[in-house]
Coordinates of C-alpha atoms in Angstrom, one line a residue:
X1 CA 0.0 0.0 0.0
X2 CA 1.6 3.6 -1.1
X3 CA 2.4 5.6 1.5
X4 CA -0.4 8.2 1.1
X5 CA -3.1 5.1 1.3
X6 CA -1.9 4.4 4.4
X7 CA -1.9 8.4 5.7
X8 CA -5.3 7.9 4.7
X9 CA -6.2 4.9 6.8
X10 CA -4.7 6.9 9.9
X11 CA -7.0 10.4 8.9
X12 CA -10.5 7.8 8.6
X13 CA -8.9 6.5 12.1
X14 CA -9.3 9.7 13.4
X15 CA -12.8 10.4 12.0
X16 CA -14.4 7.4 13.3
X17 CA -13.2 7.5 16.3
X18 CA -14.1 11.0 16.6
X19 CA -17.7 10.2 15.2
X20 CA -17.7 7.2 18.2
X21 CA -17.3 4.6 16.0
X22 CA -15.6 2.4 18.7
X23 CA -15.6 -0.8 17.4
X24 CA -15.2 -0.2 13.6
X25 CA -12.3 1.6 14.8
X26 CA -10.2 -1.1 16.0
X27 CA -11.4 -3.4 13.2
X28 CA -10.2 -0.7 11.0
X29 CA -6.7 -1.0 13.0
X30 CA -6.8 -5.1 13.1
X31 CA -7.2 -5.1 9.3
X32 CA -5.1 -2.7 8.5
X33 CA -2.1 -3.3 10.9
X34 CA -0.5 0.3 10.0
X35 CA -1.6 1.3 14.1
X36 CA -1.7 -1.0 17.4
X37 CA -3.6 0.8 19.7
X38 CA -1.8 -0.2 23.2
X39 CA -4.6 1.6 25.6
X40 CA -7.7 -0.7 24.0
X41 CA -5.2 -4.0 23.9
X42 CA -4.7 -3.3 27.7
X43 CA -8.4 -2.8 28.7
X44 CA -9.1 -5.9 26.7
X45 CA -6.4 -7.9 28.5
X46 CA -7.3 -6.7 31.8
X47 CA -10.9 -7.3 31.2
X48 CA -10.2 -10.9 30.2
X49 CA -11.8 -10.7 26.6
X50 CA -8.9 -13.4 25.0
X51 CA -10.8 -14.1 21.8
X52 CA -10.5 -10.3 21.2
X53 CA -7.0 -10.3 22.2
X54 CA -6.0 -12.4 20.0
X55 CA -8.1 -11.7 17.2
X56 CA -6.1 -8.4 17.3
X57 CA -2.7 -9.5 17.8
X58 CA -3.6 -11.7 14.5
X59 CA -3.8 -8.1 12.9
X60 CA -0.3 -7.2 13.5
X61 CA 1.8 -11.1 14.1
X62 CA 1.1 -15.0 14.5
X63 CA 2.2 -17.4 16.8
X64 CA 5.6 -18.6 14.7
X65 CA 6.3 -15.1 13.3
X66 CA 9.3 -14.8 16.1
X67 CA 9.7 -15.8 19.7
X68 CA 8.5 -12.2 20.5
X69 CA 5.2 -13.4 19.2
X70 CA 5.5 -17.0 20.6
X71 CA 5.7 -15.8 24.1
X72 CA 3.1 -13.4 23.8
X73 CA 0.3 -15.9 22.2
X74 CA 2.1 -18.3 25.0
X75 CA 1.1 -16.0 27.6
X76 CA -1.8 -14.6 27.2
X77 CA -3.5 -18.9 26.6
X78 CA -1.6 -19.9 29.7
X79 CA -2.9 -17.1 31.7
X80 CA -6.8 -18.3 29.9
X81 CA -6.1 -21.7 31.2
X82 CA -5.1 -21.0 34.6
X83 CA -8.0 -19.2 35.2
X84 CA -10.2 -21.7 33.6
X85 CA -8.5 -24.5 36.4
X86 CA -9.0 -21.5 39.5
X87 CA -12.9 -21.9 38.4
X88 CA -12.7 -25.3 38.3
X89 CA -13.8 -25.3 34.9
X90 CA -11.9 -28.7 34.1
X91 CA -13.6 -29.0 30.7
X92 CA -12.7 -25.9 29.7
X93 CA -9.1 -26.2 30.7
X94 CA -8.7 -29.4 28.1
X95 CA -10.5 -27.8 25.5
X96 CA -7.8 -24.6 26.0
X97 CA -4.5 -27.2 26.4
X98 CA -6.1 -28.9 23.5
X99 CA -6.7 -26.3 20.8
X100 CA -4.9 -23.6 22.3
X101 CA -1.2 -24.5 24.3
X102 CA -1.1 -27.9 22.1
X103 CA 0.7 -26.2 19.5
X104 CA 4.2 -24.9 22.1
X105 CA 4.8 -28.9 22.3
X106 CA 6.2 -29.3 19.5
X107 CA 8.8 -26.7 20.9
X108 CA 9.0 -27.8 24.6
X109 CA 7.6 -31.2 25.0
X110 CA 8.3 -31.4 28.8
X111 CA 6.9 -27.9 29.5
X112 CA 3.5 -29.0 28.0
X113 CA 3.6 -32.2 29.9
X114 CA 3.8 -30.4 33.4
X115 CA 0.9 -28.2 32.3
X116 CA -0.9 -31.1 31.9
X117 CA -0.5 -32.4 34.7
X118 CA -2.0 -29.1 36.3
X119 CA -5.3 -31.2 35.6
X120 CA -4.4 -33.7 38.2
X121 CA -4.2 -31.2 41.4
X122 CA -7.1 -29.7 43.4
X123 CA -5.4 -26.5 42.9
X124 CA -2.5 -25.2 40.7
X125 CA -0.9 -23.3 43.4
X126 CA 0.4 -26.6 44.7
X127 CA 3.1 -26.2 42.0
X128 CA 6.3 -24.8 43.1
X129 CA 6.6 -22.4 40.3
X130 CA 2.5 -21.2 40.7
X131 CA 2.5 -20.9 44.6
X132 CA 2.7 -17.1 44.2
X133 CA 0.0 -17.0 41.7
X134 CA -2.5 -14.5 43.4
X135 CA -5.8 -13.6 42.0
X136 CA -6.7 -13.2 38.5
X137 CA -6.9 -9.3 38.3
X138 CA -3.0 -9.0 39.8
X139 CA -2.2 -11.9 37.5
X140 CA -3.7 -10.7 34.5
X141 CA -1.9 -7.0 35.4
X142 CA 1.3 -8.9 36.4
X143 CA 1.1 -10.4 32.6
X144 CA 0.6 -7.5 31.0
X145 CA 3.5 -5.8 31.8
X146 CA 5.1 -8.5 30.5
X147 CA 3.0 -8.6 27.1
X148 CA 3.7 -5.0 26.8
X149 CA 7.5 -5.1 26.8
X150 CA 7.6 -8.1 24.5
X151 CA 5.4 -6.0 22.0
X152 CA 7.6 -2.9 22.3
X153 CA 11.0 -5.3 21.4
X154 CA 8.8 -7.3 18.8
X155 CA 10.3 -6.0 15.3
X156 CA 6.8 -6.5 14.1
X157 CA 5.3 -3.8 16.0
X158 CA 8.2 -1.3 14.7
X159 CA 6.8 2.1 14.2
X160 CA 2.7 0.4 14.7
X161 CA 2.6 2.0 18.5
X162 CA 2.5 5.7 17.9
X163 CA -0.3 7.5 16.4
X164 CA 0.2 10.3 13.5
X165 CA 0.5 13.8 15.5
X166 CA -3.0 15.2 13.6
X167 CA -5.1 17.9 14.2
X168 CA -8.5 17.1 15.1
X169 CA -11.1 16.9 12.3
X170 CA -8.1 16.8 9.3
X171 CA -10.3 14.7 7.1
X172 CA -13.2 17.7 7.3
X173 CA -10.6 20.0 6.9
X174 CA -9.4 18.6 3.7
X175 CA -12.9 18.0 2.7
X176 CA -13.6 21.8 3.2
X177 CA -10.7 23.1 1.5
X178 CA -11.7 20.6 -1.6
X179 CA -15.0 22.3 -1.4
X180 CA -13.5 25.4 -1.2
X181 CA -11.6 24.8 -4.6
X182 CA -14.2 23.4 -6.3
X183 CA -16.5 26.7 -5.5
X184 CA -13.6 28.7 -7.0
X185 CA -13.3 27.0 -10.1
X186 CA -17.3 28.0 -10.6
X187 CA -18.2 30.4 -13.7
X188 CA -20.5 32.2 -11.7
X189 CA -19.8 31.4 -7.7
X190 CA -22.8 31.9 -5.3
X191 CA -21.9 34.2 -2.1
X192 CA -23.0 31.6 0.2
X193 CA -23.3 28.0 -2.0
X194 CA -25.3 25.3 -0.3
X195 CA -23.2 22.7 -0.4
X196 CA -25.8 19.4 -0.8
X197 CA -23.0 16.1 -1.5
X198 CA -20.0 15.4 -1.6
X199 CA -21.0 12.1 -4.4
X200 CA -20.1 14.4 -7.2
X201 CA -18.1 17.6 -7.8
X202 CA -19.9 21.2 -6.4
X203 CA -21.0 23.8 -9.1
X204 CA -22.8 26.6 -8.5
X205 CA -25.6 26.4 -10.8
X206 CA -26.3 23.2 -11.3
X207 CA -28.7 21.3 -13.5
X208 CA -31.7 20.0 -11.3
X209 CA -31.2 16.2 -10.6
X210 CA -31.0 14.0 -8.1
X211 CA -29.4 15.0 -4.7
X212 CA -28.3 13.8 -2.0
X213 CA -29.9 14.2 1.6
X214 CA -29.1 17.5 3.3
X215 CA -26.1 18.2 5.6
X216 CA -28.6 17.9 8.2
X217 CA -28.4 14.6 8.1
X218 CA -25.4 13.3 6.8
X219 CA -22.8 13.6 9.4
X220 CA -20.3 13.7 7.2
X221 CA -20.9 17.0 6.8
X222 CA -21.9 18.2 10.0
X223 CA -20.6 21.2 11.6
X224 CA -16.8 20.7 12.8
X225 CA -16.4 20.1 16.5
X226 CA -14.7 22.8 18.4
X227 CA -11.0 22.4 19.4
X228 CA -9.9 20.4 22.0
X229 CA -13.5 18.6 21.7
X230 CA -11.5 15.5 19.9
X231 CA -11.9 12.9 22.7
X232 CA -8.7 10.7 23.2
X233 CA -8.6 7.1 23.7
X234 CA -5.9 7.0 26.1
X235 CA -2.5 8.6 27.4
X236 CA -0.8 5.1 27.7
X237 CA 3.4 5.4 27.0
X238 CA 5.5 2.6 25.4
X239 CA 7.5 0.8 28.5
X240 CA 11.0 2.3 29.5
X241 CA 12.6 -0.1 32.2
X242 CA 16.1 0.5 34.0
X243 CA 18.6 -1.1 31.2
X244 CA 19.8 -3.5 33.3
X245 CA 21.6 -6.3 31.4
X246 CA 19.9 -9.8 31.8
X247 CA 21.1 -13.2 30.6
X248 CA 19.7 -13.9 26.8
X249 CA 16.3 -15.7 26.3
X250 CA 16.5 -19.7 27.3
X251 CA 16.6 -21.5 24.6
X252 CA 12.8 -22.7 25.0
X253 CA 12.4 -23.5 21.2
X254 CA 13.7 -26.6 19.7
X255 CA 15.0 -24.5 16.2
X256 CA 15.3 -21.0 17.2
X257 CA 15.0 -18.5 13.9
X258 CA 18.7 -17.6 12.6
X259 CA 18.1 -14.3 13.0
X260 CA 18.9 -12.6 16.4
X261 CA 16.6 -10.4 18.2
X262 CA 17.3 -8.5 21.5
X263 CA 16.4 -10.3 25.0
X264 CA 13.3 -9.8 26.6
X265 CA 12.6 -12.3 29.3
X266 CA 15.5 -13.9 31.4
X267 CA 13.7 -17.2 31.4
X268 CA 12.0 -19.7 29.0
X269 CA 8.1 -20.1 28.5
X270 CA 7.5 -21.5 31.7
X271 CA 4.8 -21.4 34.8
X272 CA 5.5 -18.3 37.2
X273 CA 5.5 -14.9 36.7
X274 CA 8.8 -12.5 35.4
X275 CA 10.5 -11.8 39.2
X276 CA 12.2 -8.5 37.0
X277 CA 10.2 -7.1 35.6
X278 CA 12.2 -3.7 35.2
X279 CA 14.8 -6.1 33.3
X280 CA 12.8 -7.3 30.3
X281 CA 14.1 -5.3 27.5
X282 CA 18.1 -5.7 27.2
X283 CA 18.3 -2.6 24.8
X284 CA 15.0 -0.9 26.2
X285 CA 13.9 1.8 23.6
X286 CA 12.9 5.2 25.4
X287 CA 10.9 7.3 23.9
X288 CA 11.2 11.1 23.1
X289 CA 9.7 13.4 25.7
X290 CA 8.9 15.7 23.3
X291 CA 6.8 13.3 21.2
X292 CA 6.1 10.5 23.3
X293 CA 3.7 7.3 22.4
X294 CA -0.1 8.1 22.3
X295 CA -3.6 7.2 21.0
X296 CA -5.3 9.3 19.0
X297 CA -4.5 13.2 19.6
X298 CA -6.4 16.3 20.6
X299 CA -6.2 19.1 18.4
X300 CA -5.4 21.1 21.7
X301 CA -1.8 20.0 20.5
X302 CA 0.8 23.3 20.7
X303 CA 3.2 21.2 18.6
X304 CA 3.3 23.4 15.2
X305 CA 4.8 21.6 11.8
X306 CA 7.9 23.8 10.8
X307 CA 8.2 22.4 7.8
X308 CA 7.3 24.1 4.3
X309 CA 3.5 23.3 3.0
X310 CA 2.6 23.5 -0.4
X311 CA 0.7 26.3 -1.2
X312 CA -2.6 25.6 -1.0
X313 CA -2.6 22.9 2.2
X314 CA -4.2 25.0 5.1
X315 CA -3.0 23.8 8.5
X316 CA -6.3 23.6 9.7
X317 CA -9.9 25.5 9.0
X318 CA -12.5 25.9 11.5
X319 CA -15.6 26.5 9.4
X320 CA -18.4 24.4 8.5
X321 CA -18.1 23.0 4.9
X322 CA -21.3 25.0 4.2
X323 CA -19.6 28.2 4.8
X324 CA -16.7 28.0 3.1
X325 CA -14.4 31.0 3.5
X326 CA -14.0 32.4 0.2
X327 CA -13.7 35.9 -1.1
X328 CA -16.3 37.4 -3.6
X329 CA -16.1 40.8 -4.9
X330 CA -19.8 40.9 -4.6
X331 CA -20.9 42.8 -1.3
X332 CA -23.8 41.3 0.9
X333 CA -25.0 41.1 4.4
X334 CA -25.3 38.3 6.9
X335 CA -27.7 38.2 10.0
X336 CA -26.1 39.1 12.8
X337 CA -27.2 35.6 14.3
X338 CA -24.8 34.2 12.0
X339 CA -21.5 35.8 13.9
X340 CA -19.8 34.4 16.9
X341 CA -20.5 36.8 19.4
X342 CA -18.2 35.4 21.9
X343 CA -14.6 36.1 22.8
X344 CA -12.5 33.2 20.5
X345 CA -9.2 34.0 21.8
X346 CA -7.0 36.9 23.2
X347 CA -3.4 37.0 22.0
X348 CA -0.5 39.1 23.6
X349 CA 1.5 40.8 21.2
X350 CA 3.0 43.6 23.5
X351 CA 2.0 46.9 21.7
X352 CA -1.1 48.2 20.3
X353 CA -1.8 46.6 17.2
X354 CA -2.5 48.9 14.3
X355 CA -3.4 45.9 11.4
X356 CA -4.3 42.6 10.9
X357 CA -3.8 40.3 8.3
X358 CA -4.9 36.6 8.1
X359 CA -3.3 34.2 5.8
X360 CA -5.1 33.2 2.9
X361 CA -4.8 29.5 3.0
X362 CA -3.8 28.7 5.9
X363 CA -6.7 30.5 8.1
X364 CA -5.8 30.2 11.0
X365 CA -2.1 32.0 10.4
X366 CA -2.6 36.1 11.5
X367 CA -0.3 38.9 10.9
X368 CA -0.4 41.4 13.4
X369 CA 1.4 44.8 12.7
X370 CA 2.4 47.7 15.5
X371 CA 2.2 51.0 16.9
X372 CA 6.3 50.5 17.4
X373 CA 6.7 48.9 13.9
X374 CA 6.9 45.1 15.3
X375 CA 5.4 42.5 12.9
X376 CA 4.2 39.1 14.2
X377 CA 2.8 36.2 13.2
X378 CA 0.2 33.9 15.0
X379 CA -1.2 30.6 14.4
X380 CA -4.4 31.6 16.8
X381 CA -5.8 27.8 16.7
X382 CA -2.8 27.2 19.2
X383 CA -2.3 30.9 20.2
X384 CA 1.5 30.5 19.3
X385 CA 3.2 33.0 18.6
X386 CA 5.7 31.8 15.9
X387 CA 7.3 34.8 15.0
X388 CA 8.3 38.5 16.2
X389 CA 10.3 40.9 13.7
X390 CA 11.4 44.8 15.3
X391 CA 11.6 47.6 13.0
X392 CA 14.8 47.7 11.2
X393 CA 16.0 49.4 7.5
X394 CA 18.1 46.4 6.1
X395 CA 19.7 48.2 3.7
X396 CA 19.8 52.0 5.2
X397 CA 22.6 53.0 2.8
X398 CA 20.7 52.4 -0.3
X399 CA 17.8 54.6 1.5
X400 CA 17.1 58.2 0.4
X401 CA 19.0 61.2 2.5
X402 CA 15.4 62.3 3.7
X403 CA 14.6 59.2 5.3
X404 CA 17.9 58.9 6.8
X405 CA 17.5 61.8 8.2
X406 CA 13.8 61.6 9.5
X407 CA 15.2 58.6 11.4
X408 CA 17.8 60.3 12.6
X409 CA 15.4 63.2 14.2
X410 CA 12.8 60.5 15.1
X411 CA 13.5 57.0 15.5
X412 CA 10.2 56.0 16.3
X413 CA 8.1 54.0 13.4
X414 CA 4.3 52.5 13.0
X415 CA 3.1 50.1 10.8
X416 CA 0.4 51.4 9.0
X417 CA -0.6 48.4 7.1
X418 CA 0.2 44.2 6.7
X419 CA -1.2 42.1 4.1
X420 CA -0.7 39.1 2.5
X421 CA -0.2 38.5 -1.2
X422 CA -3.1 36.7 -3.0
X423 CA -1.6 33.1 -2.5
X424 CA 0.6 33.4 0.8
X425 CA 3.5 33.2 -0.2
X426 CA 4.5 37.2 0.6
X427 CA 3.6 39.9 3.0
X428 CA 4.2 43.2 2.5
X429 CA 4.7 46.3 5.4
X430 CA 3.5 49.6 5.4
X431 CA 5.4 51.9 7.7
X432 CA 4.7 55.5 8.9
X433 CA 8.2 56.2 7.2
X434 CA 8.7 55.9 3.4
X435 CA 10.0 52.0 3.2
X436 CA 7.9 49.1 2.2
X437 CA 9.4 45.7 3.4
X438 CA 8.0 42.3 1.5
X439 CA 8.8 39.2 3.1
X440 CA 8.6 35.8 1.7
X441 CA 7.0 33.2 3.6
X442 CA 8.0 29.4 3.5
X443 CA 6.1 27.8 6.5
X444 CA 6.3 27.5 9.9
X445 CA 8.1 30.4 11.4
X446 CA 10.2 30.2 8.4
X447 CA 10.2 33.9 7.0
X448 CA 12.6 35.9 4.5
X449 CA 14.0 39.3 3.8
X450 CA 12.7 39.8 0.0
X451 CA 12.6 43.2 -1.1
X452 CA 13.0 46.6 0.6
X453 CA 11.4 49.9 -1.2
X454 CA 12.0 53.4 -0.2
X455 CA 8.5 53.9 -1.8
X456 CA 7.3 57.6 -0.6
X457 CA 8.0 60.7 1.1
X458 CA 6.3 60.5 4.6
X459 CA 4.0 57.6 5.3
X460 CA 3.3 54.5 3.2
X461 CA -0.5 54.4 4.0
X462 CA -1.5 51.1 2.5
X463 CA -0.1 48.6 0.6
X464 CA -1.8 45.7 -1.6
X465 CA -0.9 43.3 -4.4
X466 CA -2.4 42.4 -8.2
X467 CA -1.9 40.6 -10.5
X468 CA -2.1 42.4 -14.3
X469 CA -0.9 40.8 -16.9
X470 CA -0.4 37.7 -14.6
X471 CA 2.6 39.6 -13.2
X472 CA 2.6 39.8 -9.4
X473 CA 2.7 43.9 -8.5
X474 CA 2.7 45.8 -5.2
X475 CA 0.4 49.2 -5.2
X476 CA 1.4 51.8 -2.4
X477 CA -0.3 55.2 -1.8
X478 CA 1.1 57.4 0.4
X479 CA 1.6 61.0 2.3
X480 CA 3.2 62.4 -0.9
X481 CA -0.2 62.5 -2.7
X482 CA 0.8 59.6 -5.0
X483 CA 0.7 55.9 -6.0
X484 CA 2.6 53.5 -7.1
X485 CA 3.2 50.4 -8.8
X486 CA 6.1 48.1 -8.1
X487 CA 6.9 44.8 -9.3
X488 CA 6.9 42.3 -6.9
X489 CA 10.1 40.5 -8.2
X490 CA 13.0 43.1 -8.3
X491 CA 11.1 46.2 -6.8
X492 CA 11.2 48.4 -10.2
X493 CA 8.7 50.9 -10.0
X494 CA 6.7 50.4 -13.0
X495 CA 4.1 53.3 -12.5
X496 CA 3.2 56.7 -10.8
X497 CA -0.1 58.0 -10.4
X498 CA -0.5 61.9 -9.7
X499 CA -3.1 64.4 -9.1
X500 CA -4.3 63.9 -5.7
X501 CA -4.6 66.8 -3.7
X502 CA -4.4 65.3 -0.4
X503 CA -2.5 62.0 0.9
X504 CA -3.9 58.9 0.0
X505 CA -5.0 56.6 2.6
X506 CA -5.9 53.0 1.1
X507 CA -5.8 51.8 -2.2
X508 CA -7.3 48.2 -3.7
X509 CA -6.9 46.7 -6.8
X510 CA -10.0 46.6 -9.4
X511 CA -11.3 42.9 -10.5
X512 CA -13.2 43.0 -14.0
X513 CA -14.6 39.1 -14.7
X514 CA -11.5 37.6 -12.2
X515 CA -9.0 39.8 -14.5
X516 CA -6.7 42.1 -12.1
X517 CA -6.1 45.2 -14.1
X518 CA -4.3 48.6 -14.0
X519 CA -7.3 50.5 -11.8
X520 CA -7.4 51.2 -8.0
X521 CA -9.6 53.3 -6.2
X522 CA -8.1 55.4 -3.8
X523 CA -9.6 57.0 -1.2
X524 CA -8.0 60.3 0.4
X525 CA -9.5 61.0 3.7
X526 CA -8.0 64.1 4.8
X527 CA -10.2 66.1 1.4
X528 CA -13.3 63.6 1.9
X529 CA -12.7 62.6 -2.1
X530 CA -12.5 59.7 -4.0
X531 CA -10.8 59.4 -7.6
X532 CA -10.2 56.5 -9.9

């Protein structure tokens, strides 16, 4: 199976067992074997359920796969048949040495004889090696303890015991950004589409047909549960005894396999219980702190991926599918019912923030800009703040003698505006004096010096970016009355507009049928006017 089958395995993991699909869930993991989900093989165990313990061991290894597995299946049927002689269940013990411990003769033949001949005292504890046997719910713990380090130094279960670090709801979240595509690609895009299946591909304006029931009832598309509602099936950590070294495992099998796996138990398959239990694992494998063994996560998780993303992959959206957060350049109102009235989150960014930006894929990235000229960016899902940039001219040399100057008199600097470019791959500053600074962005809290423009005389008042001619441009407007047109590669200046009377406050690029052309509409406060 390719390796983005199996990612999809884990992601319909996740959504069933968010959805409470319990049992479906850990068929799911028997059938697949890609997870072995430690927490529900303990409560199984400890419960006693061994037809459902071994039915999901046979997910993951068989009896002869190794003598990690031997001793396990050995184990967990010796412990069945003890308990079955405790109860005095003598049928049931035979049918259990019969079908179940019959098949270890063939590699200890005296072993299986004195477990036989269990059958022939009024109670098991009479043998030497059982006299410490206690009851069965300290016996079945005592086990387990053992069945948990063989399965953490079984080969088989290599990289099966941790669960993906996801964010809760990543299968809806893919589903919405699909959605969200799909919308995009329509001729004639609907401000809020009612999204009815996901069977076939969305289209606004659709032929009547046949459709599928209504979100309502198809909890597929449901509304997304809040964060940190993700419910987790356990918080059990792989096993990390003292490493103490212990002799090699007894030579129990008649024709041990050739190849040479570490020691787990200092004795062969036998009667009593491990007496060492901190000494099972000769090479005991501990895990990371920082990333430690678990079941399925919470998206409550602060861990945030630093590596690059394709544009276009949002880290996570918290929308329901049938509001999918596109822009329009239609304008239309909502009822107020349909806004969160409620305080989301509070982020501390240390000075009075004087814009906002949020990215426009990943949605839940925000750029804040200052009243001292600090940038930072947030990921507000885990109120992280994953980076903080001071005011600084890179370059101050190549800057003109009047800003020099200006900073010289006055240090002090505001950003005026921050904006991301169209597909988030570059921000752009507007500061209170003359420079423009464009940043490239690569993920994470990975981001880059890209251009720096001494753009105007005074303050750069707003900043945005266009695409004409399917080259990238920046517009900036400014105190000096004017605006301008960079490109968005190198920085040339490609136009100047002239013939305000007053300093112009905010510009915004004009879209004519999805084509970005050589129009803004500027607005200048200060004279109360407005020219195109």
């Amino acid at each position: 199976m390719s390796s983005l089958s199996r990612e999809l395995v884990f992601l319909i993991l996740q959504f069933l067992d968010e959805e409470k699909f319990k049992e479906t869930v850990h068929k799911l993991e028997q059938e697949s074997g890609f997870y072995f989900n430690m927490k529900y093989f303990e409560d199984e165990v400890i419960n006693g359920n061994w037809d459902e313990v071994e039915r999901y061991l046979g997910g993951f290894t068989k009896v002869d796969d190794n003598r990690y597995s031997m001793k396990i299946f050995f184990e967990i049927r010796k412990q069945k048949y003890l308990e079955a002689l405790d109860k005095h269940d003598r049928s049931k013990a035979v049918e259990i040495l019969v079908k179940d411990l019959k098949v270890f003769a063939s590699f200890n033949e005296e072993l299986f004889k004195e477990i036989t001949q269990l059958l022939t005292l009024e109670n098991f504890r009479e043998n030497e090696q059982l006299s410490k046997y206690g009851d069965t719910k300290s016996a079945r713990a005592i086990m387990l303890v053992e069945l948990k380090k063989l399965i953490e130094a079984n080969p088989l279960f290599r990289d099966k015991l941790q669960f993906p670090n996801l964010k809760s709801s990543r299968l809806r979240t893919l589903i919405n950004q699909s959605l969200n595509w799909q919308h995009q690609l329509c001729k004639n895009p609907r401000p809020n589409p009612d999204i009815k299946t996901l069977f076939v591909d969305h289209s606004c304006g659709q032929p009547n047909g046949a459709r599928a029931p209504s979100p309502a009832n198809n909890p597929l598309l449901g509304s997304i549960p809040k964060p940190g509602g993700f419910p987790q099936l356990g918080a059990h950590g792989p096993f990390q005894p003292a490493p103490t070294p212990v002799a090699p495992l007894a030579g129990w099998m008649s024709n041990p396999p050739a190849v040479t796996h570490p020691a787990v138990s200092g004795g062969a398959i036998g009667f009593g219980t491990p007496t060492n239990p901190a000494a099972m694992l000769k090479h005991p494998r501990t895990p990371s702190a920082a990333n430690p063994s678990m079941d399925y996560p919470s998206g409550d998780s602060d861990h945030v991926s630093k590596r690059p993303r394709p544009v276009g992959l949002s880290e996570e959206v918290n929308l329901p599918v049938n509001m999918m957060p596109v822009t329009y350049p239609q304008s239309h109102s909502y009822p107020q019912d349909d806004f969160h009235k409620a305080v989301a989150r509070t982020l501390s960014q240390g000075s009075a923030p004087m814009s906002m930006d949020f990215h426009p894929v990943q949605q839940t990235l925000l750029l804040v800009g200052t009243n001292v000229g600090d940038i930072g960016l947030w990921d507000v899902g885990t109120k992280e703040r994953l980076v903080v940039r001071n005011f600084k001219v890179w370059e101050l040399g190549k800057c003109s003698m009047a800003l020099q100057a200006a900073l010289v008199k006055d240090p002090t600097v505001s950003v005026n505006r921050i904006i991301w470019s169209p597909d988030g791959t570059l921000f752009g500053v507007a500061y209170s004096r003359h420079i423009v600074q464009i940043y490239s962005y690569h993920g994470g809290d990975d981001i880059r010096q890209h251009l720096e423009i001494d753009a105007h005389v005074g303050g750069v008042n707003d900043i945005a970016f266009a695409h004409p001619n399917k080259q990238l441009c920046i517009i900036t407007c400014g105190d000096d009355k004017t605006i301008k047109v960079w490109e968005a590669t190198s920085g040339t200046k490609q136009f100047t507009f002239e013939g305000h009377e007053a300093p112009v406050y905010s510009v915004c690029p004009h879209y004519k049928e999805n084509i970005q052309v050589h129009l803004f509409n500027c607005f200048r406060w200060k004279d109360k006017g407005m020219a195109l």
